[in-house]
CSV table of C-alpha atoms and ligand atoms in Angstrom, one decimal:
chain,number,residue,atom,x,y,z
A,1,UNK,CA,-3.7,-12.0,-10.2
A,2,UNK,CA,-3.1,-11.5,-6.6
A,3,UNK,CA,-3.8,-13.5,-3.7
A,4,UNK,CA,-5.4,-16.7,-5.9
A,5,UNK,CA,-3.6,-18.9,-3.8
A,6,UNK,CA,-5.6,-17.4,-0.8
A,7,UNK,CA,-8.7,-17.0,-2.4
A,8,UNK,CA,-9.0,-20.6,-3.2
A,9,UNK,CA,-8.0,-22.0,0.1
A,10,UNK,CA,-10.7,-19.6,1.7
A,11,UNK,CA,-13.2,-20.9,-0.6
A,12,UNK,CA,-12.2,-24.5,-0.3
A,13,UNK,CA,-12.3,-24.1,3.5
A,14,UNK,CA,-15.8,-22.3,3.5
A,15,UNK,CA,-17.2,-24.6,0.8
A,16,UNK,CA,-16.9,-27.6,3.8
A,17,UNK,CA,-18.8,-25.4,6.0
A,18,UNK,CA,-21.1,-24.5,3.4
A,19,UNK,CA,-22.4,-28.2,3.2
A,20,UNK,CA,-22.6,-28.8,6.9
A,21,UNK,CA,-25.7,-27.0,7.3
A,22,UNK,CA,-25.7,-26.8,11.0
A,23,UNK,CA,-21.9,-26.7,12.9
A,24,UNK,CA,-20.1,-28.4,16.1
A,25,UNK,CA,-17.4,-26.6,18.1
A,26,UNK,CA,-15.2,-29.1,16.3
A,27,UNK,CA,-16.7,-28.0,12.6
A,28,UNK,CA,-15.4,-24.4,13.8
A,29,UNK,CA,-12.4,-25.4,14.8
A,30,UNK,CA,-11.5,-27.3,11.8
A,31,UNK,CA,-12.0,-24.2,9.7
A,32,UNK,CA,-10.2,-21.8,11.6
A,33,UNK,CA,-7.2,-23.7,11.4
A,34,UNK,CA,-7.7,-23.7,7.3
A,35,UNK,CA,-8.2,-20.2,7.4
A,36,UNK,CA,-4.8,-19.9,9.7
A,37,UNK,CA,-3.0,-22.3,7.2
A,38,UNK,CA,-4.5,-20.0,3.8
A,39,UNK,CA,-2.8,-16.8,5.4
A,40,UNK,CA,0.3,-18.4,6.7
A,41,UNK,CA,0.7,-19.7,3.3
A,42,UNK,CA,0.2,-16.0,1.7
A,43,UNK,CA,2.8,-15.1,3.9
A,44,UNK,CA,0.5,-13.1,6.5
A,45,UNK,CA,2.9,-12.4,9.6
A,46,UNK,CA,2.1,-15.3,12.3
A,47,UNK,CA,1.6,-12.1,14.7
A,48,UNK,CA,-1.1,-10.6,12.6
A,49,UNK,CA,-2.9,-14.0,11.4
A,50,UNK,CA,-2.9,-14.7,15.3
A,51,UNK,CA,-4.4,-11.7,16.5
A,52,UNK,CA,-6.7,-12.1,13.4
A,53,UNK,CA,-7.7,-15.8,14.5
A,54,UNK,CA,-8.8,-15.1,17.8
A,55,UNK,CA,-10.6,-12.1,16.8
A,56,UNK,CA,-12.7,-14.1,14.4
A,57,UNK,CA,-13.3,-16.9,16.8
A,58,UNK,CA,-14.3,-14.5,19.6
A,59,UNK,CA,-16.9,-12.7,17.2
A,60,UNK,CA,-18.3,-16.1,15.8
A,61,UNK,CA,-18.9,-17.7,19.6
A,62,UNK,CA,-20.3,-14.3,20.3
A,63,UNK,CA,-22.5,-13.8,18.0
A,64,UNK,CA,-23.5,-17.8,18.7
A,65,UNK,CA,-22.7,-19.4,15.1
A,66,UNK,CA,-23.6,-22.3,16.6
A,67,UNK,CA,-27.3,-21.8,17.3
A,68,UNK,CA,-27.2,-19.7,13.6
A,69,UNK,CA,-29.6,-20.7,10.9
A,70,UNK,CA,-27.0,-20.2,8.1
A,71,UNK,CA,-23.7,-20.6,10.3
A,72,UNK,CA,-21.4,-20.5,7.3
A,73,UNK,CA,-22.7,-17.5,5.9
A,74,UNK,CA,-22.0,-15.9,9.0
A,75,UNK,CA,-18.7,-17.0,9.3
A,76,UNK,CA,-17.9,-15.9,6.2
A,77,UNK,CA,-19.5,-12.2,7.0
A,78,UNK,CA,-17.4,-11.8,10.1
A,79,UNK,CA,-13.9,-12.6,7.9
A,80,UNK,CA,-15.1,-10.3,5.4
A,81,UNK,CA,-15.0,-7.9,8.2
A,82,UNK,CA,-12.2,-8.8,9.9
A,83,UNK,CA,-10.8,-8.5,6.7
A,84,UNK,CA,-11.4,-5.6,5.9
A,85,UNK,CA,-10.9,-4.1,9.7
A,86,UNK,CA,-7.7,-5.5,9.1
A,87,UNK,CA,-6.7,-3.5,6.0
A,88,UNK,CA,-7.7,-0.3,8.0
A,89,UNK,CA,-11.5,-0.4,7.5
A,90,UNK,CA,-12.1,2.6,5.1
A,91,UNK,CA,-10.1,3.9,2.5
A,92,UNK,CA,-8.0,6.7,3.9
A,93,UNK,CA,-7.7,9.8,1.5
A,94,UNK,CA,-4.5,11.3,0.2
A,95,UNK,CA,-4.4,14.7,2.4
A,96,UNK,CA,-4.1,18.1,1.1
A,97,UNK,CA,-2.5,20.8,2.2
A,98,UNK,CA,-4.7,23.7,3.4
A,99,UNK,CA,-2.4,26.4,1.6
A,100,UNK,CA,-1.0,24.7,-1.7
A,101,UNK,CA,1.2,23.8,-3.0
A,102,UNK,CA,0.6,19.8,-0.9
A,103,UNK,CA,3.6,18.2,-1.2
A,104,UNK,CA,3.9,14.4,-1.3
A,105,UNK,CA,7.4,13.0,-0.8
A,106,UNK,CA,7.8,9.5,-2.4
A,107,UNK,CA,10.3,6.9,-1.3
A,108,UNK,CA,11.0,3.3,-1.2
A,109,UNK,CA,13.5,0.8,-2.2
A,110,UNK,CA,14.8,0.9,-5.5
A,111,UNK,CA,12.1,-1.2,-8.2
A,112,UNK,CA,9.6,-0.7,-5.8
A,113,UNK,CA,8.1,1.6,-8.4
A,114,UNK,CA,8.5,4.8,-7.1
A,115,UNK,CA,9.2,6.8,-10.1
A,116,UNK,CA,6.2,5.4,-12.0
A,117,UNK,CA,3.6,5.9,-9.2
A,118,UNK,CA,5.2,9.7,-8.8
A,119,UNK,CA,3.7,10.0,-12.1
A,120,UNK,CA,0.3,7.9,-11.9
A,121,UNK,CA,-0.3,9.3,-8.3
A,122,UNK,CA,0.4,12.5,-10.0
A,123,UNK,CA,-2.1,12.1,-13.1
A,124,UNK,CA,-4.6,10.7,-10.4
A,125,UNK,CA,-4.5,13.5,-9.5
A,126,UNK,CA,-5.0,15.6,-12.4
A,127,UNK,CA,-7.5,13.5,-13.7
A,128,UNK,CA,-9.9,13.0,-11.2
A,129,UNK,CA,-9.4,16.2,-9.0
A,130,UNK,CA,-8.1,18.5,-11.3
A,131,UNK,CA,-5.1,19.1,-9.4
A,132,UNK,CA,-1.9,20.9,-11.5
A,133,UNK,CA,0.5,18.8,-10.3
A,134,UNK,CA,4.3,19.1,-10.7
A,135,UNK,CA,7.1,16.1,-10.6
A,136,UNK,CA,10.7,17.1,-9.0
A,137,UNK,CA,13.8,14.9,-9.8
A,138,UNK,CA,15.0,14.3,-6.4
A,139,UNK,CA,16.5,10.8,-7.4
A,140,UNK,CA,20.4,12.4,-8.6
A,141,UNK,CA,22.0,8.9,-7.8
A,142,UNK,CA,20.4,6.3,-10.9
A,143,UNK,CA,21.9,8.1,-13.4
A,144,UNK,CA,18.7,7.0,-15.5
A,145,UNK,CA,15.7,8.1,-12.9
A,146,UNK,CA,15.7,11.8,-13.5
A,147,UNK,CA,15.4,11.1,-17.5
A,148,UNK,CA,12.4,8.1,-16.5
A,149,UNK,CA,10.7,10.7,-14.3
A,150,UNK,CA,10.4,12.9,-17.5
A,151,UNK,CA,9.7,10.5,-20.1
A,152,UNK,CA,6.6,9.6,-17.9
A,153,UNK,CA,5.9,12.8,-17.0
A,154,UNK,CA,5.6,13.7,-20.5
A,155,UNK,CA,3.5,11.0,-20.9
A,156,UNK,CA,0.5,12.7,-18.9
A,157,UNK,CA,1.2,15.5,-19.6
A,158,UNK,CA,2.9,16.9,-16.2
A,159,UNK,CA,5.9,19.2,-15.8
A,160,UNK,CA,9.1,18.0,-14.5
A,161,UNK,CA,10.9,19.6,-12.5
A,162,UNK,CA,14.9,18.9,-12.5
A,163,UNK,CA,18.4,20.1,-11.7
A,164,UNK,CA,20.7,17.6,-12.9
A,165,UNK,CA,23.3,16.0,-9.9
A,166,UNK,CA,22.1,19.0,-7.3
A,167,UNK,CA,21.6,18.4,-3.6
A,168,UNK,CA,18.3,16.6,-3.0
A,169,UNK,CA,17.2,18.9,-0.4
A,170,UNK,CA,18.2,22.1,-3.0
A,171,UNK,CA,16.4,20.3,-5.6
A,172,UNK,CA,13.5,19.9,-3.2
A,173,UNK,CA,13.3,23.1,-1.7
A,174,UNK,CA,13.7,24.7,-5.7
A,175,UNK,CA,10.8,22.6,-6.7
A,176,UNK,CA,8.4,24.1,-4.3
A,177,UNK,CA,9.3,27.4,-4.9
A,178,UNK,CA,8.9,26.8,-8.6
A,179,UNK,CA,5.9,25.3,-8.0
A,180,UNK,CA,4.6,28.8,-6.0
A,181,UNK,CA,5.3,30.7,-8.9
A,182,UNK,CA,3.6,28.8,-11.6
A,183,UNK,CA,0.5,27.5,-10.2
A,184,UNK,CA,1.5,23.9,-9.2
A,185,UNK,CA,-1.1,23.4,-6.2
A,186,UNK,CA,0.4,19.8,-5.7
A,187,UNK,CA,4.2,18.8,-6.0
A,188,UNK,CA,5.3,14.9,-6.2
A,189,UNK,CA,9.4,14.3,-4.7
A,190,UNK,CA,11.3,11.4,-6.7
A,191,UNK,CA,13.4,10.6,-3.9
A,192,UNK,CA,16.2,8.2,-4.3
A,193,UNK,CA,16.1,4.8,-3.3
A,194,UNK,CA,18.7,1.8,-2.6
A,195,UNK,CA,18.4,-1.9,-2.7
A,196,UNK,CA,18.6,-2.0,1.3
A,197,UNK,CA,16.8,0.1,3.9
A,198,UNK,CA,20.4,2.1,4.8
A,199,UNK,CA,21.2,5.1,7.2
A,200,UNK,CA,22.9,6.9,4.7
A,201,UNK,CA,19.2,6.8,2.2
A,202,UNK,CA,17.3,7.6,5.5
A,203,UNK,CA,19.8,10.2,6.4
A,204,UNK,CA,19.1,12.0,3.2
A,205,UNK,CA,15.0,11.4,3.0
A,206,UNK,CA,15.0,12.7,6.9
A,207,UNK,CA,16.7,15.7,5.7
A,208,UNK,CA,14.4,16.6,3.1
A,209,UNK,CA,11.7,15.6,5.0
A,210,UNK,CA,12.7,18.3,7.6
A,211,UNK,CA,13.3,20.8,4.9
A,212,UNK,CA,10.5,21.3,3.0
A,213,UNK,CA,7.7,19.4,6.0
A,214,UNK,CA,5.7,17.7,3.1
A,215,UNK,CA,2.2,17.2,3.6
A,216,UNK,CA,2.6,13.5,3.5
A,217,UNK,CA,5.1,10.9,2.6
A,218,UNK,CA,4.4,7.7,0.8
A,219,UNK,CA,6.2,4.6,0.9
A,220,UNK,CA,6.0,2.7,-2.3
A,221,UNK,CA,6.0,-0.7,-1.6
A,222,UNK,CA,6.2,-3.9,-3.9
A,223,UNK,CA,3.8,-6.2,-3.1
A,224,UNK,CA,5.6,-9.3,-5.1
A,225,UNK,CA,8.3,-9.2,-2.3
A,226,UNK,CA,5.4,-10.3,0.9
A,227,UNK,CA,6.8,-9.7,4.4
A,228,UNK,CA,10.1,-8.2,2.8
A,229,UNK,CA,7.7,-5.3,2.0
A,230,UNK,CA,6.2,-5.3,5.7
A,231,UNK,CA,9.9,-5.0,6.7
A,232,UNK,CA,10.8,-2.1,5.0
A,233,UNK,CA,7.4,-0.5,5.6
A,234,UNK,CA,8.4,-0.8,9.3
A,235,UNK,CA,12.0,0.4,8.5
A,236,UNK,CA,10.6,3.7,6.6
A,237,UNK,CA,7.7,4.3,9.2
A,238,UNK,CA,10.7,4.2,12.0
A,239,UNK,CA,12.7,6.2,10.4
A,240,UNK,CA,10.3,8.6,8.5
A,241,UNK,CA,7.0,8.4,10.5
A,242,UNK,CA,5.1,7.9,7.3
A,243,UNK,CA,1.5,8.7,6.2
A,244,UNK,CA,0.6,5.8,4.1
A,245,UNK,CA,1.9,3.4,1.4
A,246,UNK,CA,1.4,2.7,-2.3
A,247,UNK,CA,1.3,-0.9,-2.7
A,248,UNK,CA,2.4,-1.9,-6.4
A,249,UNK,CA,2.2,-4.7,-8.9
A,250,UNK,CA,-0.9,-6.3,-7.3
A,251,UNK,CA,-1.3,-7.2,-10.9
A,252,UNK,CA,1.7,-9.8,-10.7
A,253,UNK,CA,0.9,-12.7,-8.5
A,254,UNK,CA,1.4,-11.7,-5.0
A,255,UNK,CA,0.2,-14.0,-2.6
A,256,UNK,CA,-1.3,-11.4,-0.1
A,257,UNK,CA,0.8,-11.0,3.0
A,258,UNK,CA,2.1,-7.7,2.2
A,259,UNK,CA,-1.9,-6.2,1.9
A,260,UNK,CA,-3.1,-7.9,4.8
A,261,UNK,CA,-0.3,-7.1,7.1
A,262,UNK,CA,1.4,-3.8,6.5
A,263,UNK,CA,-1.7,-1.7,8.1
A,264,UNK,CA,-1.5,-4.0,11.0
A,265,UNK,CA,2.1,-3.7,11.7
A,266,UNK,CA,2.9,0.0,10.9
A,267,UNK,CA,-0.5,1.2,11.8
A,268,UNK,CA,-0.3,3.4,8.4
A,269,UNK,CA,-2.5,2.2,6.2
A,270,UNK,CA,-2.5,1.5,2.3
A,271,UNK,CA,-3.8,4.3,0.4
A,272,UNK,CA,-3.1,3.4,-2.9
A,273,UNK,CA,-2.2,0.1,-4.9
A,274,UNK,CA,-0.5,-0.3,-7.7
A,275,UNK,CA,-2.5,-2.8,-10.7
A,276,UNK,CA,-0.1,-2.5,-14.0
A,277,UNK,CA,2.7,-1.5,-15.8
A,278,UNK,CA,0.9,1.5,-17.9
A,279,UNK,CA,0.6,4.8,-16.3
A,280,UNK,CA,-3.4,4.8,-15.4
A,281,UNK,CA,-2.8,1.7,-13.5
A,282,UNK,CA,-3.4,3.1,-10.0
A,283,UNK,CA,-6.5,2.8,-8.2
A,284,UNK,CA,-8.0,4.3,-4.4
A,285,UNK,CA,-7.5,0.9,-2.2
A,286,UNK,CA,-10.3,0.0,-0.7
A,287,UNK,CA,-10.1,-2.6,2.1
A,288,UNK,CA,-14.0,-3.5,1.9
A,289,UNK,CA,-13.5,-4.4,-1.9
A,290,UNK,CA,-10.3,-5.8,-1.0
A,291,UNK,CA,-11.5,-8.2,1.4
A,292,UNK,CA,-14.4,-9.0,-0.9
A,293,UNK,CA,-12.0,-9.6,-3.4
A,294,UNK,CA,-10.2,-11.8,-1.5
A,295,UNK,CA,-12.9,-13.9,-0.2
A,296,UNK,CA,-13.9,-14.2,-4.1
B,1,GDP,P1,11.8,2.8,-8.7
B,1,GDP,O1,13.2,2.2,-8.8
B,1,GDP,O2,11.2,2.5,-7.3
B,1,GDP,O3,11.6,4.2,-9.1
B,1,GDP,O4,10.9,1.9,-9.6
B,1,GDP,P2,10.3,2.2,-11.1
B,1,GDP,O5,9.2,3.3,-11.0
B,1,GDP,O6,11.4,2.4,-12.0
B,1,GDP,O7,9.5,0.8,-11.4
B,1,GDP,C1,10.2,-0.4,-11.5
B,1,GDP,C2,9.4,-1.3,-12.5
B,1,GDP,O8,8.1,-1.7,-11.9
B,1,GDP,C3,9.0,-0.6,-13.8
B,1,GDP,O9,9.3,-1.5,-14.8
B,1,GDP,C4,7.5,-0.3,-13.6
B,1,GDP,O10,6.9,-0.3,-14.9
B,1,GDP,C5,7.1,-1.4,-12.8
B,1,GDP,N1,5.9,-1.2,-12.1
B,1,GDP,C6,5.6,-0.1,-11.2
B,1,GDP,N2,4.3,-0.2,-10.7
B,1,GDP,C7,3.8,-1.4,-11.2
B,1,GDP,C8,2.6,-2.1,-11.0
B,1,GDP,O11,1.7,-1.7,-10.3
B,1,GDP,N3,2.4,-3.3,-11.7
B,1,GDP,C9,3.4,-3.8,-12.5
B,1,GDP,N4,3.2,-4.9,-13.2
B,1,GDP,N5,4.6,-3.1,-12.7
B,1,GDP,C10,4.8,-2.0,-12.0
């Protein structure tokens, strides 16, 4: 699983403060710089674990760990929060569009998972809100994403929506209006992606973008690939001005930095992660459970 690198350093770190009972400045000290280490080491940006440092020091002399009669605990309760404060506090929800259909524009680099999470996004949202939603091709470049978009599609069930090669932005704009006229209040774009952040892809996703004004647009990001994936989520957001990402293959083991940094850097926050290969493996994130996870 993810981050078990940084879950054991954390513990290791807090397990010496643990048997302290009461703490010196020096005691402090000691494990801030573990904790610095443990998210250096899961590839946490220096910028953010910085920022995230002093915030955690300033809180713990503030709230006088010193004088405390369980000092570790508290420590430990202010990086949960920090944590989680980190990670964007609360979940943030997918929006919907006041008059349907919503339409939610995927992108990302190529084996991010995009076309997958199209379709679990998509059967999320049947399942849970019972949404009718409908998957449009968008992808025309892999010769083999328009056929993936409808083998998963038909394996929850949702329409596909396709027309071959076709402009993007035609194939975009045809999907709505199909949508419209059979009851599709939600409509998922497979756009193409490319194994660099390129103008020519961002030329193309801004064009669609300004075509058919979705409700929101998701970057699908791949956890496994750590501050790679903070890059392109920067790269999109500048180019795109992006609602929030999908983070995918938590399952695999990532060592962190891509969770605990992207909402930090972009300011858009992670709205849903990505746990497994099969097509129900898609959850809400949660930075609370998130952080508690973390801190095991
Ligand atoms: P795209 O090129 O961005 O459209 O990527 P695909 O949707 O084709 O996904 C690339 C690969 O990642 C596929 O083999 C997916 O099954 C796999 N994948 C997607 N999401 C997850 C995830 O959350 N966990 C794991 N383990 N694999 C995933």
């Amino acid at each position: 699983m993810a981050f078990e690198g940084l879950t054991e350093k954390l513990s290791a770190a807090f397990k010496k403060l643990r048997g302290k009972g009461r703490l010196s400045e020096a005691d402090v000290k000691e494990a801030m710089r573990e904790i610095r280490l443990a998210l250096l080491e899961a590839d946490v940006s220096y910028k953010v674990v910085k920022q995230f440092i002093a915030q955690v020091t300033e809180k713990a002399v503030g709230a006088d760990v010193l004088e405390a009669l369980s000092p570790a605990q508290m420590i430990i309760k202010i990086v949960n929060q920090e944590l989680t404060d980190l990670m964007g506090g609360t979940s943030a929800k997918l929006e919907i569009a006041s008059k349907p259909p919503t339409i939610v524009m995927m992108v990302g680099l190529q084996g991010a998972g995009k076309t997958t999470n199209c379709a679990k996004l998509a059967g999320l949202m049947k399942k849970q809100n019972g949404k009718r939603p409908l998957l449009a091709a968008c992808d025309i470049y892999r010769p083999a994403a328009i056929k993936q978009l409808e083998v998963v599609g038909q394996q929850l069930d949702l329409p596909v929506f396709q027309m071959g090669q076709a402009n993007p932005v035609d194939i975009a704009k045809a999907a709505i209006a199909h949508a419209k006229e059979h009851g599709n209040d939600m409509v998922f774009l497979d756009t193409a992606g490319r194994l660099h952040v390129d103008e020519e892809l961002m030329d193309e996703l801004r064009a669609i973008k300004a075509a058919v004004e979705p409700t929101e647009i998701l970057l699908v990001v791949d956890a496994m690939i750590g501050q790679d994936a903070v890059n392109a989520a920067k790269a999109f957001d500048d180019a795109l001005d992006i609602d929030g990402v999908v983070l995918t293959k938590l399952d695999g083991d990532a060592r962190g930095g891509a969770a605990l940094s992207i909402k930090a850097v972009t300011g858009k926050p992670i709205k849903f992660v990505g746990v497994g290969e099969k097509l129900d493996q898609i959850e809400v994130f949660h930075p609370d459970r998130m952080a508690s996870r973390i801190l095991g």
